[in-house]
PDB file of N, CA and C in Angstrom:
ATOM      1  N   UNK K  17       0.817  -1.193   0.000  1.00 80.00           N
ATOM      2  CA  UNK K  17       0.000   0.000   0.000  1.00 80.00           C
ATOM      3  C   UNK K  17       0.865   1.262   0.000  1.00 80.00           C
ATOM      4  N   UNK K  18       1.948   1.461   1.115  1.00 84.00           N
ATOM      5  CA  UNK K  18       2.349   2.593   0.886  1.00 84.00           C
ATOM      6  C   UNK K  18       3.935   2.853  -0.392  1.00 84.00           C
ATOM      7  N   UNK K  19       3.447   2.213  -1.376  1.00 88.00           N
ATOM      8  CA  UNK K  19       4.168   2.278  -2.562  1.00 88.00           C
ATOM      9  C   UNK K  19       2.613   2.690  -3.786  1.00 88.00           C
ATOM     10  N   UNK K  20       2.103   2.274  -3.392  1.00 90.00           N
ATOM     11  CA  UNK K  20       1.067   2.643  -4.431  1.00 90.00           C
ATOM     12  C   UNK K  20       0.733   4.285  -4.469  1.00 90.00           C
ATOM     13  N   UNK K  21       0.498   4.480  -6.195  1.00 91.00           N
ATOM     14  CA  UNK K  21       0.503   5.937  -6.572  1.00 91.00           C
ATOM     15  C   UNK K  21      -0.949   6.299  -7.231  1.00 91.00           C
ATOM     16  N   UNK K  22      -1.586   7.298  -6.781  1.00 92.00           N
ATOM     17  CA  UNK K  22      -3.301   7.052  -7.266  1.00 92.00           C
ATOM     18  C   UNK K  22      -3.047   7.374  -8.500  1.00 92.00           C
ATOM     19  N   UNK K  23      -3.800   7.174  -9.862  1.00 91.00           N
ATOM     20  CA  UNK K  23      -4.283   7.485 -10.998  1.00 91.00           C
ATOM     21  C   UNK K  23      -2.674   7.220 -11.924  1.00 91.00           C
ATOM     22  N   UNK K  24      -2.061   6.324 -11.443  1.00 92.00           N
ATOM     23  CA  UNK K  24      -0.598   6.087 -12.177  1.00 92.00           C
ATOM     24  C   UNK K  24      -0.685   4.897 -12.813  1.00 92.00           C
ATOM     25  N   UNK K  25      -1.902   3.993 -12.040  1.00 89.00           N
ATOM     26  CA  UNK K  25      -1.790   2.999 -13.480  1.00 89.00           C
ATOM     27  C   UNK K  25      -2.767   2.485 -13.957  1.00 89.00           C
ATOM     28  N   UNK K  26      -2.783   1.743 -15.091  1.00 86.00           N
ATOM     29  CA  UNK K  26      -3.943   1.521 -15.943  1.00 86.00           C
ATOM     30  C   UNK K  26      -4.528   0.346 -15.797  1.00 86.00           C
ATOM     31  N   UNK K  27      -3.878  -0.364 -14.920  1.00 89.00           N
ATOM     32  CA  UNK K  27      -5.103  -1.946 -14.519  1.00 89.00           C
ATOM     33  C   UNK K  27      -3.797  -2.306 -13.267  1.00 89.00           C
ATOM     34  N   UNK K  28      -4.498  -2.818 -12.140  1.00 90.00           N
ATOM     35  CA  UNK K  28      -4.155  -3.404 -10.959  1.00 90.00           C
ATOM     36  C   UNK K  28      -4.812  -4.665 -11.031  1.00 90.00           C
ATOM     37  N   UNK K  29      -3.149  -6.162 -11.184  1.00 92.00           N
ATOM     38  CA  UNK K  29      -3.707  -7.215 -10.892  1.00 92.00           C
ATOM     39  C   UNK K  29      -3.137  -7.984  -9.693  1.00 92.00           C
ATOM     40  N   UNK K  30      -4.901  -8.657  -9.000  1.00 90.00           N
ATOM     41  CA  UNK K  30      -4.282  -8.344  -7.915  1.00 90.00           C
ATOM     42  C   UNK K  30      -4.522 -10.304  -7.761  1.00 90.00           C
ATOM     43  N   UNK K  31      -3.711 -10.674  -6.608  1.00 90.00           N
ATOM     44  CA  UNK K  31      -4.174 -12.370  -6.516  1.00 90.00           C
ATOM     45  C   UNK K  31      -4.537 -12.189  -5.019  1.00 90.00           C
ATOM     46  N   UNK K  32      -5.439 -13.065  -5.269  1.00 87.00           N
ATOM     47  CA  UNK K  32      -6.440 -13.372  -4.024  1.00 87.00           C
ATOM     48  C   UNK K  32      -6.098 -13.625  -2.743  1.00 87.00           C
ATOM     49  N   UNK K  33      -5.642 -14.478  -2.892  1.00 86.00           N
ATOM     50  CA  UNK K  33      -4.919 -15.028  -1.725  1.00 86.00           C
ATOM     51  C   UNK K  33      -2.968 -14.514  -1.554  1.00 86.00           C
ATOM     52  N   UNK K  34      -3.698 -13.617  -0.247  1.00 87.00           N
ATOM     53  CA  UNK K  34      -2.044 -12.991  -0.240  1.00 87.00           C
ATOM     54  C   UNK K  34      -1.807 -13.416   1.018  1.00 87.00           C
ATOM     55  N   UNK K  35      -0.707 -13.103   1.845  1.00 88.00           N
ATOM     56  CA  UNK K  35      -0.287 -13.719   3.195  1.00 88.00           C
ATOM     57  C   UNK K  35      -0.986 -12.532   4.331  1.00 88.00           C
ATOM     58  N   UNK K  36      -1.010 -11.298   3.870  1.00 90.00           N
ATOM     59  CA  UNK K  36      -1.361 -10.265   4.988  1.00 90.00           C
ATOM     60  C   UNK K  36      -2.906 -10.196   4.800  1.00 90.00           C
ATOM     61  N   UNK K  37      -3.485  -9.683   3.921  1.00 91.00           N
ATOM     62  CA  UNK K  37      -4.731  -9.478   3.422  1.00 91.00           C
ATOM     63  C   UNK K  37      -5.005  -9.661   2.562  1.00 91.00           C
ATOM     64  N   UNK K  38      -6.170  -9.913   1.908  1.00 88.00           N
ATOM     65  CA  UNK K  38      -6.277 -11.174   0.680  1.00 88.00           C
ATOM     66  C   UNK K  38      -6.850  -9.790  -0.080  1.00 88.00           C
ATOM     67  N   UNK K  39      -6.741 -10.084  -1.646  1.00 88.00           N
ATOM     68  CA  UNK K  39      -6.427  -9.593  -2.892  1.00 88.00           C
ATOM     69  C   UNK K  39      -7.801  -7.988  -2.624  1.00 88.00           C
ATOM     70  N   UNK K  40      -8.940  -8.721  -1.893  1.00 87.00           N
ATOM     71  CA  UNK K  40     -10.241  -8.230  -1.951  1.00 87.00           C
ATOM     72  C   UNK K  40     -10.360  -7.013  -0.970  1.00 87.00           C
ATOM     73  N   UNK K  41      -9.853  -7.400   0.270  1.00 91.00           N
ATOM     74  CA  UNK K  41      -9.608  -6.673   1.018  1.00 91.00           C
ATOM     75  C   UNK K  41      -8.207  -5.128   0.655  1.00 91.00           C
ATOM     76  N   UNK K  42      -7.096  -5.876  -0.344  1.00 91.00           N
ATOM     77  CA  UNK K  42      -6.748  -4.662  -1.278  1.00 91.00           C
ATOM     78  C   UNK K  42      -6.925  -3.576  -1.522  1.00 91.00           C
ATOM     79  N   UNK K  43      -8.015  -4.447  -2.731  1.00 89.00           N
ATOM     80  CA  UNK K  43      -8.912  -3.492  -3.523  1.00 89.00           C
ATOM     81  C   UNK K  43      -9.684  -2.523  -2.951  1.00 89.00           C
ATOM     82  N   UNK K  44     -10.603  -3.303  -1.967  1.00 90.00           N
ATOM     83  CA  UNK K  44     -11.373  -2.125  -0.848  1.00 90.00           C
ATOM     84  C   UNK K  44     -10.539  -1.148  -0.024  1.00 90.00           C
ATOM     85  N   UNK K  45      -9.047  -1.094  -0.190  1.00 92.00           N
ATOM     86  CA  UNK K  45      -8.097  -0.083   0.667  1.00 92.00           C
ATOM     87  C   UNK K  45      -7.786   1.125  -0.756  1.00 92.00           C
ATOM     88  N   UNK K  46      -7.700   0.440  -1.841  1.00 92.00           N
ATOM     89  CA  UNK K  46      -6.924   1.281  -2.771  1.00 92.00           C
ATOM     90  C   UNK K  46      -7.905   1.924  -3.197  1.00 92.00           C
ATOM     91  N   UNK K  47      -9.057   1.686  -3.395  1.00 90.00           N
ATOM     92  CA  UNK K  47     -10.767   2.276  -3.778  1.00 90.00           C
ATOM     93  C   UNK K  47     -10.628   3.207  -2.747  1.00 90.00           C
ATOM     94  N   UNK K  48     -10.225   3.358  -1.826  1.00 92.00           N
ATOM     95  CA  UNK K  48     -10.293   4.064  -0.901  1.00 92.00           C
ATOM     96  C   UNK K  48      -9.213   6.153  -1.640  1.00 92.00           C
ATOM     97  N   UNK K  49      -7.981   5.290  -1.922  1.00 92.00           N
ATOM     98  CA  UNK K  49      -6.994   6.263  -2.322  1.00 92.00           C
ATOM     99  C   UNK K  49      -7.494   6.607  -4.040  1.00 92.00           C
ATOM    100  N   UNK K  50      -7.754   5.554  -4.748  1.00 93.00           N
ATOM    101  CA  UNK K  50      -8.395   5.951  -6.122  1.00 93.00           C
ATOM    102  C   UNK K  50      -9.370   5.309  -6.409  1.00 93.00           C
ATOM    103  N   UNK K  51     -10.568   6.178  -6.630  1.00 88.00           N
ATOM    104  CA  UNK K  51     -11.469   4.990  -6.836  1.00 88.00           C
ATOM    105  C   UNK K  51     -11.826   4.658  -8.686  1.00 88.00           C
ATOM    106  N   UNK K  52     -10.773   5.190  -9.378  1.00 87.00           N
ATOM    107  CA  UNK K  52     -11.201   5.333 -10.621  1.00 87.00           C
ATOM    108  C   UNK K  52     -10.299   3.913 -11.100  1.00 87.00           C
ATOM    109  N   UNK K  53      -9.831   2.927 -10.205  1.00 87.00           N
ATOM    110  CA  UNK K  53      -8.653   2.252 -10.661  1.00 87.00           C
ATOM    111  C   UNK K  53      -9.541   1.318 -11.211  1.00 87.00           C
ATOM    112  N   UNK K  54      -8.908   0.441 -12.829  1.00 87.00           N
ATOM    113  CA  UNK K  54      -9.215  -0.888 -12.927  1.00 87.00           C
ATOM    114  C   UNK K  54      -8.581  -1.573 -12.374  1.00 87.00           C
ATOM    115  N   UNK K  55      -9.418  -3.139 -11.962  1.00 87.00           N
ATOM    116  CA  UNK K  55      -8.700  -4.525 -11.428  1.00 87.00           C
ATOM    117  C   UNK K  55      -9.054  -5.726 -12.147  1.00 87.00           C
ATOM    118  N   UNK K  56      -7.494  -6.512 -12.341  1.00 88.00           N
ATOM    119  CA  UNK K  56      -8.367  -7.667 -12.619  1.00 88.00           C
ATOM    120  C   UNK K  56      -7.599  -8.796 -11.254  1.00 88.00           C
ATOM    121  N   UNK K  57      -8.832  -9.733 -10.702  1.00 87.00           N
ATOM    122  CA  UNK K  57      -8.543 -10.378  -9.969  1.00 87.00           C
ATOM    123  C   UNK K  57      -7.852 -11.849  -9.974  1.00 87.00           C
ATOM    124  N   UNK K  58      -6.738 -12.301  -9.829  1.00 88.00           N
ATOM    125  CA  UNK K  58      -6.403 -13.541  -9.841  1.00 88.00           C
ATOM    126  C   UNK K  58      -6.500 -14.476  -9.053  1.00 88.00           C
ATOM    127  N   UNK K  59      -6.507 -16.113  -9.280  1.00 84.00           N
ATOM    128  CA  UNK K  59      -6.907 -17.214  -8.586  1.00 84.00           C
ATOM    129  C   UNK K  59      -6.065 -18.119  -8.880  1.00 84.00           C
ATOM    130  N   UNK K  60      -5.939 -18.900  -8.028  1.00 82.00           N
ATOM    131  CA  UNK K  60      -6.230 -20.423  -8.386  1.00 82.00           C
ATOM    132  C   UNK K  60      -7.186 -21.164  -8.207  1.00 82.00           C
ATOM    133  N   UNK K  61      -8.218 -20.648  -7.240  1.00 74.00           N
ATOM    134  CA  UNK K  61      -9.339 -21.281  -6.328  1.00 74.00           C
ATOM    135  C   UNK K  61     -10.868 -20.803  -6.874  1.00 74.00           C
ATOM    136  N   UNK K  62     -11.523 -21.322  -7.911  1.00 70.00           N
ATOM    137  CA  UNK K  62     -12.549 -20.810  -8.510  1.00 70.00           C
ATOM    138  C   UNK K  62     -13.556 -20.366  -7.305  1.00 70.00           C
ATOM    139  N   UNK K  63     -13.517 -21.051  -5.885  1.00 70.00           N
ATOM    140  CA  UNK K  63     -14.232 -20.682  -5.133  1.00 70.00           C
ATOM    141  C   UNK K  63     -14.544 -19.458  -4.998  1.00 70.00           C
ATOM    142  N   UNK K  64     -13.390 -18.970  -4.814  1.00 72.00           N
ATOM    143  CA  UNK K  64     -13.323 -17.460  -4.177  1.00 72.00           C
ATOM    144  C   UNK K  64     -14.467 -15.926  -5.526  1.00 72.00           C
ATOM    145  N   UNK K  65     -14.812 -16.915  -7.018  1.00 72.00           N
ATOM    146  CA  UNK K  65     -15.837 -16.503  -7.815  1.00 72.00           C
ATOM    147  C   UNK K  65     -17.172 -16.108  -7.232  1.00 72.00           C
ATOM    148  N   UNK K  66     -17.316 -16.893  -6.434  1.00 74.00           N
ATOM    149  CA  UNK K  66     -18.850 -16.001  -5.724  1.00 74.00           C
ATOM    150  C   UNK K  66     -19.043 -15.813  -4.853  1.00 74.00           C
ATOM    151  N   UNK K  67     -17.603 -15.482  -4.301  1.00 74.00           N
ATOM    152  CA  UNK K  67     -17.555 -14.495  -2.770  1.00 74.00           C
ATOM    153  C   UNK K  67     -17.094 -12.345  -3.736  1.00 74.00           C
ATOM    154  N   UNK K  68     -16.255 -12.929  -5.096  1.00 73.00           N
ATOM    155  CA  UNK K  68     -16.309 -11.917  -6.075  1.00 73.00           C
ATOM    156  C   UNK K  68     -17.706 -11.418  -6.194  1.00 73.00           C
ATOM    157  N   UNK K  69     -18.480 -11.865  -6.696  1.00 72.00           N
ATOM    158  CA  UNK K  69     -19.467 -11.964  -7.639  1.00 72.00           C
ATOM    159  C   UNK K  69     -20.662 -11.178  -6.274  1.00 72.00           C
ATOM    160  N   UNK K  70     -20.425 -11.755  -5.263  1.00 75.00           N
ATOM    161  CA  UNK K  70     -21.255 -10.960  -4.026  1.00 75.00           C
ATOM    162  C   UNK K  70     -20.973  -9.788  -3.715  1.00 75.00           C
ATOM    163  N   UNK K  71     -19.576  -9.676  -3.231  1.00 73.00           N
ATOM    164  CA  UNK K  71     -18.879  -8.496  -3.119  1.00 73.00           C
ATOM    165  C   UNK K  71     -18.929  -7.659  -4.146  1.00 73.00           C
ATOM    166  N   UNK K  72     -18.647  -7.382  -5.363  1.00 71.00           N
ATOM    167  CA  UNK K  72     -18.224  -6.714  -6.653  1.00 71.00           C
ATOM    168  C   UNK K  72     -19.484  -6.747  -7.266  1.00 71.00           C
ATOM    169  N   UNK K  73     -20.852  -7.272  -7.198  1.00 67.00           N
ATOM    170  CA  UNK K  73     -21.821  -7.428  -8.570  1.00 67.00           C
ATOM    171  C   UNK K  73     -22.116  -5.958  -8.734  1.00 67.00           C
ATOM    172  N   UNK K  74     -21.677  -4.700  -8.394  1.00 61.00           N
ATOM    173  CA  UNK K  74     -21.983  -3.519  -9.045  1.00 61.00           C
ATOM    174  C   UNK K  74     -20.997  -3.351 -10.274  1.00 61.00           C
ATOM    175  N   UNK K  75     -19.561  -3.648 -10.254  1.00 59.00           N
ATOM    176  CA  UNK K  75     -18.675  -3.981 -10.976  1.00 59.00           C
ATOM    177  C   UNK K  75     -19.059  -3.232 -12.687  1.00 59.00           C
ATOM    178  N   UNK K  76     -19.467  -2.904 -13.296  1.00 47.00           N
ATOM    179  CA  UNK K  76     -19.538  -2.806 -14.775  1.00 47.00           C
ATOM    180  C   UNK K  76     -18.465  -3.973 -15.651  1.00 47.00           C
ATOM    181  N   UNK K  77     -17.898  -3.816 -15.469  1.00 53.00           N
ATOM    182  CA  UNK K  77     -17.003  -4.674 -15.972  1.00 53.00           C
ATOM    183  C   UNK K  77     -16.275  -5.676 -15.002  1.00 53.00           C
ATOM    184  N   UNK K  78     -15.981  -7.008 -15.635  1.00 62.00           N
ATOM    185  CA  UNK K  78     -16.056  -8.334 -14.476  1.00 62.00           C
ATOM    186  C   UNK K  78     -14.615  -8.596 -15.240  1.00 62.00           C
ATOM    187  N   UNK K  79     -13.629  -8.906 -14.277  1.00 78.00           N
ATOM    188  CA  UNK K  79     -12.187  -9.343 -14.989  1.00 78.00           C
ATOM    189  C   UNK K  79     -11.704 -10.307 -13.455  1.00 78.00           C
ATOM    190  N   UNK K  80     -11.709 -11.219 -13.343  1.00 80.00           N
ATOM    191  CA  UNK K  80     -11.329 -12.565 -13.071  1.00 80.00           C
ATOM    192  C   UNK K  80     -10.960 -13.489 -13.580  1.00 80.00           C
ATOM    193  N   UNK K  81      -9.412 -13.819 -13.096  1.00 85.00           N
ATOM    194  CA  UNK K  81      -8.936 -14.689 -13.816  1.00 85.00           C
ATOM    195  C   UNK K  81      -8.586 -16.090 -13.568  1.00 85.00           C
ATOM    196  N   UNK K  82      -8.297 -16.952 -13.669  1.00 84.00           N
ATOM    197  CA  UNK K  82      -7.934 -18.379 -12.908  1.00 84.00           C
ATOM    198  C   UNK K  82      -6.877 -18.713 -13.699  1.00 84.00           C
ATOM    199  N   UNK K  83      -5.889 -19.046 -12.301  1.00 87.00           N
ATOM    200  CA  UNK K  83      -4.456 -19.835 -12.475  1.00 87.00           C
ATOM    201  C   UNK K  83      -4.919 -21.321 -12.916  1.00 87.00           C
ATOM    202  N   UNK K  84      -4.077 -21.698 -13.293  1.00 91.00           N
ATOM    203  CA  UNK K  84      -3.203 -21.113 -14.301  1.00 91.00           C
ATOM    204  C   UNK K  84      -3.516 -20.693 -15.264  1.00 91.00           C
ATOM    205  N   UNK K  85      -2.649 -20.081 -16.310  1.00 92.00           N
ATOM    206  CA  UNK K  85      -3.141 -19.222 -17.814  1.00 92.00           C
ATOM    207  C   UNK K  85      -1.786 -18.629 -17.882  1.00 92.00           C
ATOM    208  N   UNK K  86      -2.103 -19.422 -19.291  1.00 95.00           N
ATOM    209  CA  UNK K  86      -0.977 -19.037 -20.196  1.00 95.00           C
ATOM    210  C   UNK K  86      -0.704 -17.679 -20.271  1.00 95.00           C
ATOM    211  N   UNK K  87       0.647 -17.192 -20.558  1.00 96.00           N
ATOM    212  CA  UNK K  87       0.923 -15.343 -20.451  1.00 96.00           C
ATOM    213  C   UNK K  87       0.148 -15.100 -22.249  1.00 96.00           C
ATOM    214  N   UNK K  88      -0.425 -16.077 -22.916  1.00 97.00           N
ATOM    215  CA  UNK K  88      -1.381 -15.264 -24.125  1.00 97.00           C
ATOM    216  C   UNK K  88      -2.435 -15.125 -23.950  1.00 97.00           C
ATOM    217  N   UNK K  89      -2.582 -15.507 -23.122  1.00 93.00           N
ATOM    218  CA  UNK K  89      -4.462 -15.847 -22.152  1.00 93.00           C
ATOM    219  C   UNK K  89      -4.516 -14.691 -21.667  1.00 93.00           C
ATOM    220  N   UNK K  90      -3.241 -14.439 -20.554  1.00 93.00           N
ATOM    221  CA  UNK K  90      -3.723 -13.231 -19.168  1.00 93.00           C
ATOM    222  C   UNK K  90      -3.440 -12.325 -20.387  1.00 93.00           C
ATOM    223  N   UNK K  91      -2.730 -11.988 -21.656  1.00 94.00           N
ATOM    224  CA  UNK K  91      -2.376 -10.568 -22.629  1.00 94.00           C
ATOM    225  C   UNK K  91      -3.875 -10.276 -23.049  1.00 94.00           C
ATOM    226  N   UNK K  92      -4.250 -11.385 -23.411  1.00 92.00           N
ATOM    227  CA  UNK K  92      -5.708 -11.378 -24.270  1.00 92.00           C
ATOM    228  C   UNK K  92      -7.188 -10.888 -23.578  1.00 92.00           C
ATOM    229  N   UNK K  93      -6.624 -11.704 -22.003  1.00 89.00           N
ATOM    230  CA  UNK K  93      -7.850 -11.145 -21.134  1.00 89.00           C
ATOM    231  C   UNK K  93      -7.650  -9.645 -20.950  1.00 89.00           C
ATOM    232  N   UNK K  94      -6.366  -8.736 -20.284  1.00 90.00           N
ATOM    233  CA  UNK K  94      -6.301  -8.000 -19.685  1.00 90.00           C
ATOM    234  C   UNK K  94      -6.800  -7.424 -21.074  1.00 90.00           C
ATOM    235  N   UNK K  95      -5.856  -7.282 -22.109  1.00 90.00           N
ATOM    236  CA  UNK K  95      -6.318  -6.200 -23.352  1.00 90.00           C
ATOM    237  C   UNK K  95      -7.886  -5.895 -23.367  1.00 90.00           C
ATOM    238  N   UNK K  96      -8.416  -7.304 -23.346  1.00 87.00           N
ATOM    239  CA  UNK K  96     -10.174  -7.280 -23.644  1.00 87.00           C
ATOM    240  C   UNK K  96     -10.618  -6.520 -22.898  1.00 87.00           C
ATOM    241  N   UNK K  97     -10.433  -6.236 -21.525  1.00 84.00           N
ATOM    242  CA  UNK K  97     -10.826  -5.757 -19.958  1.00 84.00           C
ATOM    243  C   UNK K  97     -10.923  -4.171 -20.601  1.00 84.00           C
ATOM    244  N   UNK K  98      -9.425  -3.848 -21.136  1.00 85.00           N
ATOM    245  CA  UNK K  98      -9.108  -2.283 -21.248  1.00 85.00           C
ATOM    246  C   UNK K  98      -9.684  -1.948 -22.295  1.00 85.00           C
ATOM    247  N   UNK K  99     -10.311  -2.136 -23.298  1.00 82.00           N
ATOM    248  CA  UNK K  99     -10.867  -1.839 -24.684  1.00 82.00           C
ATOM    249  C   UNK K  99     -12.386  -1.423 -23.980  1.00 82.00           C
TER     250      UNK K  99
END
């Protein structure tokens, strides 16, 4: 958190499961400092999809991703996200 710069970047990806606070709890800190940021969320654990999907269904745009994925997968998703 205190490396992060508001409105400096163009998609924040974040993975779910982190050791201090998990990916979600993040997002709800940095929404705090910018709320104009995109995210896309990473997994390995499809579970954690409709604890997303509860939390986030105001969302306009839905970018979740699941580990693994190929680096032409995550290029292809993120691009799609930003268009």
């Amino acid at each position: 958190m205190e490396n992060f710069k508001p409105r400096s970047y163009d998609l924040l990806l974040v993975d779910i499961k982190m050791r201090d606070m998990d990916g979600f709890e993040l997002y709800d800190e940095i929404r705090k400092i910018d709320n104009d940021i995109n995210v896309c969320f990473l997994t390995a654990a499809q579970e954690y999809y409709d604890r997303y999907r509860e939390r986030y269904s105001w969302l306009h745009k839905e970018c979740f991703i699941t580990k693994p994925i190929t680096l032409e997968n995550l290029v292809n998703t993120i691009n799609s996200f930003l268009r």
